[in-house]
mmCIF file of C-alpha atoms in Angstrom:
data_model
loop_
_atom_site.group_PDB
_atom_site.id
_atom_site.type_symbol
_atom_site.label_atom_id
_atom_site.label_comp_id
_atom_site.label_asym_id
_atom_site.label_seq_id
_atom_site.Cartn_x
_atom_site.Cartn_y
_atom_site.Cartn_z
ATOM 1 C CA UNK B 1 93.863 122.236 97.690
ATOM 2 C CA UNK B 2 91.342 119.434 97.129
ATOM 3 C CA UNK B 3 92.790 116.617 99.241
ATOM 4 C CA UNK B 4 90.097 114.172 98.137
ATOM 5 C CA UNK B 5 91.043 114.696 94.495
ATOM 6 C CA UNK B 6 94.719 114.278 95.328
ATOM 7 C CA UNK B 7 93.928 111.025 97.150
ATOM 8 C CA UNK B 8 92.141 109.725 94.070
ATOM 9 C CA UNK B 9 94.971 110.688 91.720
ATOM 10 C CA UNK B 10 97.640 109.089 93.890
ATOM 11 C CA UNK B 11 95.470 105.992 94.246
ATOM 12 C CA UNK B 12 95.456 105.679 90.448
ATOM 13 C CA UNK B 13 99.181 104.904 90.521
ATOM 14 C CA UNK B 14 98.700 102.523 93.456
ATOM 15 C CA UNK B 15 99.996 104.919 96.116
ATOM 16 C CA UNK B 16 98.625 106.200 99.412
ATOM 17 C CA UNK B 17 98.712 109.892 100.279
ATOM 18 C CA UNK B 18 98.567 111.726 103.594
ATOM 19 C CA UNK B 19 98.226 115.516 103.789
ATOM 20 C CA UNK B 20 99.075 117.303 107.039
ATOM 21 C CA UNK B 21 100.098 120.666 108.459
ATOM 22 C CA UNK B 22 102.921 119.144 110.532
ATOM 23 C CA UNK B 23 105.553 116.656 109.270
ATOM 24 C CA UNK B 24 105.580 113.227 110.907
ATOM 25 C CA UNK B 25 109.362 113.504 111.292
ATOM 26 C CA UNK B 26 111.921 116.292 111.341
ATOM 27 C CA UNK B 27 112.982 117.330 107.826
ATOM 28 C CA UNK B 28 115.573 119.507 106.158
ATOM 29 C CA UNK B 29 113.066 121.226 103.845
ATOM 30 C CA UNK B 30 112.721 125.002 103.720
ATOM 31 C CA UNK B 31 109.585 125.694 101.672
ATOM 32 C CA UNK B 32 105.979 126.198 102.729
ATOM 33 C CA UNK B 33 105.283 122.723 101.295
ATOM 34 C CA UNK B 34 107.337 119.592 101.887
ATOM 35 C CA UNK B 35 107.088 116.210 100.174
ATOM 36 C CA UNK B 36 108.261 112.976 101.713
ATOM 37 C CA UNK B 37 107.984 109.205 101.383
ATOM 38 C CA UNK B 38 107.168 107.611 104.736
ATOM 39 C CA UNK B 39 106.199 104.137 105.913
ATOM 40 C CA UNK B 40 103.758 102.694 108.439
ATOM 41 C CA UNK B 41 102.334 99.237 109.131
ATOM 42 C CA UNK B 42 100.564 99.275 105.773
ATOM 43 C CA UNK B 43 103.720 100.115 103.857
ATOM 44 C CA UNK B 44 105.031 103.241 102.141
ATOM 45 C CA UNK B 45 102.983 106.372 101.507
ATOM 46 C CA UNK B 46 103.502 109.900 100.202
ATOM 47 C CA UNK B 47 103.248 112.718 102.725
ATOM 48 C CA UNK B 48 102.532 116.323 101.722
ATOM 49 C CA UNK B 49 102.908 118.880 104.497
ATOM 50 C CA UNK B 50 101.874 122.506 104.055
ATOM 51 C CA UNK B 51 102.303 125.314 106.550
ATOM 52 C CA UNK B 52 98.980 126.582 107.949
ATOM 53 C CA UNK B 53 98.003 129.858 106.316
ATOM 54 C CA UNK B 54 100.609 129.605 103.567
ATOM 55 C CA UNK B 55 99.609 130.698 100.064
ATOM 56 C CA UNK B 56 99.923 127.314 98.395
ATOM 57 C CA UNK B 57 98.255 125.603 95.433
ATOM 58 C CA UNK B 58 98.855 121.965 94.530
ATOM 59 C CA UNK B 59 97.709 120.474 91.241
ATOM 60 C CA UNK B 60 98.230 117.290 89.207
ATOM 61 C CA UNK B 61 99.554 117.901 85.691
ATOM 62 C CA UNK B 62 99.731 114.308 84.485
ATOM 63 C CA UNK B 63 98.999 110.828 85.811
ATOM 64 C CA UNK B 64 100.267 107.605 84.213
ATOM 65 C CA UNK B 65 98.697 104.660 86.094
ATOM 66 C CA UNK B 66 100.428 101.919 84.087
ATOM 67 C CA UNK B 67 103.812 103.526 84.602
ATOM 68 C CA UNK B 68 102.957 104.296 88.267
ATOM 69 C CA UNK B 69 104.127 107.917 87.964
ATOM 70 C CA UNK B 70 102.492 111.328 88.269
ATOM 71 C CA UNK B 71 103.614 114.932 87.865
ATOM 72 C CA UNK B 72 102.774 117.362 90.667
ATOM 73 C CA UNK B 73 102.735 121.175 90.465
ATOM 74 C CA UNK B 74 103.174 123.297 93.590
ATOM 75 C CA UNK B 75 102.636 127.070 93.544
ATOM 76 C CA UNK B 76 103.946 129.116 96.468
ATOM 77 C CA UNK B 77 102.997 132.704 95.724
ATOM 78 C CA UNK B 78 104.758 133.515 92.452
ATOM 79 C CA UNK B 79 107.044 130.477 92.595
ATOM 80 C CA UNK B 80 106.188 127.258 90.766
ATOM 81 C CA UNK B 81 107.805 123.872 91.412
ATOM 82 C CA UNK B 82 107.225 120.527 89.752
ATOM 83 C CA UNK B 83 107.802 117.086 91.225
ATOM 84 C CA UNK B 84 107.862 113.645 89.683
ATOM 85 C CA UNK B 85 106.337 111.113 92.079
ATOM 86 C CA UNK B 86 106.501 107.457 91.214
ATOM 87 C CA UNK B 87 107.701 103.934 91.812
ATOM 88 C CA UNK B 88 111.203 102.760 90.875
ATOM 89 C CA UNK B 89 112.049 99.065 91.296
ATOM 90 C CA UNK B 90 111.178 98.530 94.983
ATOM 91 C CA UNK B 91 110.129 101.877 96.449
ATOM 92 C CA UNK B 92 108.253 105.133 95.894
ATOM 93 C CA UNK B 93 110.263 108.301 95.268
ATOM 94 C CA UNK B 94 109.970 112.073 94.813
ATOM 95 C CA UNK B 95 112.247 114.067 92.488
ATOM 96 C CA UNK B 96 112.295 117.827 91.930
ATOM 97 C CA UNK B 97 112.319 118.939 88.280
ATOM 98 C CA UNK B 98 114.704 121.727 87.177
ATOM 99 C CA UNK B 99 112.748 124.947 86.762
ATOM 100 C CA UNK B 100 114.406 125.671 83.396
ATOM 101 C CA UNK B 101 112.757 122.614 81.824
ATOM 102 C CA UNK B 102 109.382 123.154 80.060
ATOM 103 C CA UNK B 103 107.646 120.141 81.570
ATOM 104 C CA UNK B 104 103.939 119.261 81.514
ATOM 105 C CA UNK B 105 103.888 115.456 81.326
ATOM 106 C CA UNK B 106 105.489 112.503 83.098
ATOM 107 C CA UNK B 107 107.474 111.634 79.972
ATOM 108 C CA UNK B 108 108.843 115.189 79.718
ATOM 109 C CA UNK B 109 109.739 115.133 83.436
ATOM 110 C CA UNK B 110 111.753 111.945 82.979
ATOM 111 C CA UNK B 111 113.652 113.501 80.089
ATOM 112 C CA UNK B 112 114.281 116.675 82.119
ATOM 113 C CA UNK B 113 115.919 114.565 84.843
ATOM 114 C CA UNK B 114 118.506 113.258 82.380
ATOM 115 C CA UNK B 115 121.820 115.153 82.227
ATOM 116 C CA UNK B 116 123.237 116.345 78.914
ATOM 117 C CA UNK B 117 125.576 113.341 78.632
ATOM 118 C CA UNK B 118 122.642 110.935 78.792
ATOM 119 C CA UNK B 119 120.524 112.896 76.309
ATOM 120 C CA UNK B 120 123.451 112.939 73.889
ATOM 121 C CA UNK B 121 124.098 109.207 74.305
ATOM 122 C CA UNK B 122 120.485 108.177 73.697
ATOM 123 C CA UNK B 123 120.279 110.484 70.674
ATOM 124 C CA UNK B 124 123.477 108.916 69.313
ATOM 125 C CA UNK B 125 121.924 105.451 69.662
ATOM 126 C CA UNK B 126 118.660 106.711 68.113
ATOM 127 C CA UNK B 127 116.628 105.185 70.898
ATOM 128 C CA UNK B 128 112.876 105.112 70.507
ATOM 129 C CA UNK B 129 110.778 106.833 73.188
ATOM 130 C CA UNK B 130 109.852 103.593 74.949
ATOM 131 C CA UNK B 131 113.477 102.421 75.187
ATOM 132 C CA UNK B 132 114.633 105.765 76.618
ATOM 133 C CA UNK B 133 112.835 105.132 79.904
ATOM 134 C CA UNK B 134 114.119 101.617 80.461
ATOM 135 C CA UNK B 135 116.678 101.210 83.218
ATOM 136 C CA UNK B 136 118.925 99.434 80.734
ATOM 137 C CA UNK B 137 119.226 100.197 77.039
ATOM 138 C CA UNK B 138 121.910 100.645 74.378
ATOM 139 C CA UNK B 139 122.907 104.092 75.703
ATOM 140 C CA UNK B 140 123.026 103.647 79.483
ATOM 141 C CA UNK B 141 122.220 101.631 82.584
ATOM 142 C CA UNK B 142 120.427 103.445 85.400
ATOM 143 C CA UNK B 143 120.306 102.688 89.112
ATOM 144 C CA UNK B 144 118.233 105.214 91.042
ATOM 145 C CA UNK B 145 119.552 108.727 90.355
ATOM 146 C CA UNK B 146 122.806 107.486 88.751
ATOM 147 C CA UNK B 147 123.351 106.837 85.039
ATOM 148 C CA UNK B 148 126.192 104.646 83.765
ATOM 149 C CA UNK B 149 127.330 105.227 80.170
ATOM 150 C CA UNK B 150 129.647 102.641 78.533
ATOM 151 C CA UNK B 151 133.076 103.916 77.416
ATOM 152 C CA UNK B 152 134.675 100.875 75.715
ATOM 153 C CA UNK B 153 137.922 102.636 74.775
ATOM 154 C CA UNK B 154 138.560 104.117 78.232
ATOM 155 C CA UNK B 155 141.942 103.177 79.732
ATOM 156 C CA UNK B 156 142.838 103.692 83.395
ATOM 157 C CA UNK B 157 145.938 103.419 85.557
ATOM 158 C CA UNK B 158 145.106 100.234 87.457
ATOM 159 C CA UNK B 159 147.207 101.401 90.418
ATOM 160 C CA UNK B 160 144.718 104.233 90.953
ATOM 161 C CA UNK B 161 141.570 102.100 90.849
ATOM 162 C CA UNK B 162 139.609 102.233 94.121
ATOM 163 C CA UNK B 163 137.810 99.206 95.565
ATOM 164 C CA UNK B 164 134.336 99.278 97.171
ATOM 165 C CA UNK B 165 133.993 103.021 96.621
ATOM 166 C CA UNK B 166 130.747 104.891 97.454
ATOM 167 C CA UNK B 167 128.842 107.164 95.085
ATOM 168 C CA UNK B 168 127.264 110.006 97.068
ATOM 169 C CA UNK B 169 125.221 112.977 95.958
ATOM 170 C CA UNK B 170 126.066 115.118 98.994
ATOM 171 C CA UNK B 171 122.638 115.377 100.639
ATOM 172 C CA UNK B 172 122.852 112.613 103.222
ATOM 173 C CA UNK B 173 121.218 109.861 101.168
ATOM 174 C CA UNK B 174 122.364 106.262 101.237
ATOM 175 C CA UNK B 175 125.409 105.720 98.992
ATOM 176 C CA UNK B 176 125.617 103.385 96.034
ATOM 177 C CA UNK B 177 128.648 101.098 96.389
ATOM 178 C CA UNK B 178 130.846 100.353 93.386
ATOM 179 C CA UNK B 179 133.154 97.361 93.073
ATOM 180 C CA UNK B 180 135.825 99.228 91.046
ATOM 181 C CA UNK B 181 136.026 103.015 90.732
ATOM 182 C CA UNK B 182 138.403 105.451 89.027
ATOM 183 C CA UNK B 183 138.276 109.208 89.617
ATOM 184 C CA UNK B 184 140.002 111.906 87.607
ATOM 185 C CA UNK B 185 140.162 115.702 87.841
ATOM 186 C CA UNK B 186 137.838 117.711 90.075
ATOM 187 C CA UNK B 187 138.460 120.233 92.845
ATOM 188 C CA UNK B 188 140.187 119.444 96.141
ATOM 189 C CA UNK B 189 137.867 120.043 99.117
ATOM 190 C CA UNK B 190 138.083 119.473 102.856
ATOM 191 C CA UNK B 191 135.264 117.526 104.496
ATOM 192 C CA UNK B 192 134.241 116.901 108.116
ATOM 193 C CA UNK B 193 130.990 116.299 110.001
ATOM 194 C CA UNK B 194 130.410 120.068 110.255
ATOM 195 C CA UNK B 195 131.061 120.589 106.544
ATOM 196 C CA UNK B 196 129.807 117.371 104.885
ATOM 197 C CA UNK B 197 129.603 118.910 101.394
ATOM 198 C CA UNK B 198 133.199 120.104 101.537
ATOM 199 C CA UNK B 199 134.903 123.497 101.566
ATOM 200 C CA UNK B 200 137.710 124.951 99.470
ATOM 201 C CA UNK B 201 141.317 125.168 100.625
ATOM 202 C CA UNK B 202 140.953 128.918 101.243
ATOM 203 C CA UNK B 203 137.875 128.355 103.408
ATOM 204 C CA UNK B 204 139.635 125.537 105.231
ATOM 205 C CA UNK B 205 142.627 127.722 106.078
ATOM 206 C CA UNK B 206 140.340 130.538 107.231
ATOM 207 C CA UNK B 207 138.508 128.187 109.609
ATOM 208 C CA UNK B 208 141.750 126.835 111.071
ATOM 209 C CA UNK B 209 143.089 130.367 111.448
ATOM 210 C CA UNK B 210 140.007 131.464 113.348
ATOM 211 C CA UNK B 211 139.682 128.427 115.603
ATOM 212 C CA UNK B 212 142.651 126.279 116.688
ATOM 213 C CA UNK B 213 140.244 123.562 117.870
ATOM 214 C CA UNK B 214 139.056 123.099 114.277
ATOM 215 C CA UNK B 215 142.118 120.953 113.556
ATOM 216 C CA UNK B 216 140.474 118.195 115.598
ATOM 217 C CA UNK B 217 137.235 118.064 113.615
ATOM 218 C CA UNK B 218 138.264 114.933 111.707
ATOM 219 C CA UNK B 219 138.938 116.487 108.312
ATOM 220 C CA UNK B 220 139.290 114.408 105.153
ATOM 221 C CA UNK B 221 140.612 115.543 101.771
ATOM 222 C CA UNK B 222 138.276 114.687 98.882
ATOM 223 C CA UNK B 223 137.637 115.633 95.266
ATOM 224 C CA UNK B 224 134.497 117.542 94.292
ATOM 225 C CA UNK B 225 132.911 116.964 90.885
ATOM 226 C CA UNK B 226 135.616 114.666 89.518
ATOM 227 C CA UNK B 227 135.192 112.532 86.455
ATOM 228 C CA UNK B 228 133.994 109.166 87.790
ATOM 229 C CA UNK B 229 134.215 105.816 86.014
ATOM 230 C CA UNK B 230 133.178 102.440 87.417
ATOM 231 C CA UNK B 231 132.958 98.773 86.469
ATOM 232 C CA UNK B 232 131.833 95.573 88.151
ATOM 233 C CA UNK B 233 128.965 95.409 90.620
ATOM 234 C CA UNK B 234 127.077 98.470 91.866
ATOM 235 C CA UNK B 235 125.006 97.875 95.028
ATOM 236 C CA UNK B 236 122.308 99.808 96.882
ATOM 237 C CA UNK B 237 119.833 98.682 99.520
ATOM 238 C CA UNK B 238 116.826 100.011 97.582
ATOM 239 C CA UNK B 239 117.822 98.798 94.121
ATOM 240 C CA UNK B 240 118.753 95.559 92.413
ATOM 241 C CA UNK B 241 122.508 95.114 92.040
ATOM 242 C CA UNK B 242 123.761 95.828 88.531
ATOM 243 C CA UNK B 243 126.922 94.499 86.905
ATOM 244 C CA UNK B 244 128.854 96.740 84.521
ATOM 245 C CA UNK B 245 131.033 94.895 82.025
ATOM 246 C CA UNK B 246 133.835 97.303 81.198
ATOM 247 C CA UNK B 247 134.297 100.909 82.296
ATOM 248 C CA UNK B 248 131.276 103.224 82.438
ATOM 249 C CA UNK B 249 131.129 106.971 82.942
ATOM 250 C CA UNK B 250 128.995 107.946 85.939
ATOM 251 C CA UNK B 251 126.627 110.934 85.828
ATOM 252 C CA UNK B 252 123.855 111.914 88.214
ATOM 253 C CA UNK B 253 120.350 113.018 87.296
ATOM 254 C CA UNK B 254 119.485 116.714 87.288
ATOM 255 C CA UNK B 255 117.232 116.910 90.361
ATOM 256 C CA UNK B 256 120.041 118.614 92.287
ATOM 257 C CA UNK B 257 119.791 121.541 89.845
ATOM 258 C CA UNK B 258 116.212 122.313 90.866
ATOM 259 C CA UNK B 259 115.177 124.787 93.533
ATOM 260 C CA UNK B 260 112.239 122.434 94.047
ATOM 261 C CA UNK B 261 114.492 119.989 95.908
ATOM 262 C CA UNK B 262 114.401 122.312 98.922
ATOM 263 C CA UNK B 263 110.861 120.984 99.425
ATOM 264 C CA UNK B 264 111.798 117.288 99.256
ATOM 265 C CA UNK B 265 112.496 115.429 102.487
ATOM 266 C CA UNK B 266 112.772 112.021 100.769
ATOM 267 C CA UNK B 267 116.289 110.560 100.650
ATOM 268 C CA UNK B 268 116.957 107.224 98.980
#
């Protein structure tokens, strides 16, 4: 790994890079290489940590200085992972790319991060390539990892509309707060601090049956993977507040589908 070359490539998008064999903070990553966005007195920087002696190769596939994005390839033995590193609104970010996507450029990586609903919507609007990467266009509005697709004919039961509801992706990141939210369908799960991503009813009953003290773990009943629709203001500390006029379907980008995300410590 040529760290000097990596420094130069990251500098082309206006970013600083630090490469180390020990992370500067504890992380939840599990690979031989971890990627993070950290901050010091000079501001934010990318941190790449690789385990000493690990069979690792890191290469740059594409750099787009004007767009302030680059595409990184990491090889760990026979495994290959790709990461989009760039700047979105106010901060730097890292996103793992699904391994099923044939990606070799920044533009292809951005398209691979869009879920099927978004790809279908932008095709239906016949968006040109430049418009597809705007945070707001005729097909969707994007805030961070969340896409909001307008559904003008959608009708809800106003009694079931939730106020100031969070959007979470289940990995501990900071939530996006919605002014009005409506959820439909999904699977009932039981959530507590020991099981933040939720467990099924069968798993919940098995835990209670095996440990009477488990009843005091502060369980909450939630819905996993429901249909989510929002309107009004959507707020997040790292992004400009957006205002959605009318109901919009909410879908998340595809980074959660990638094995590569096991290497990413960054949480927005």
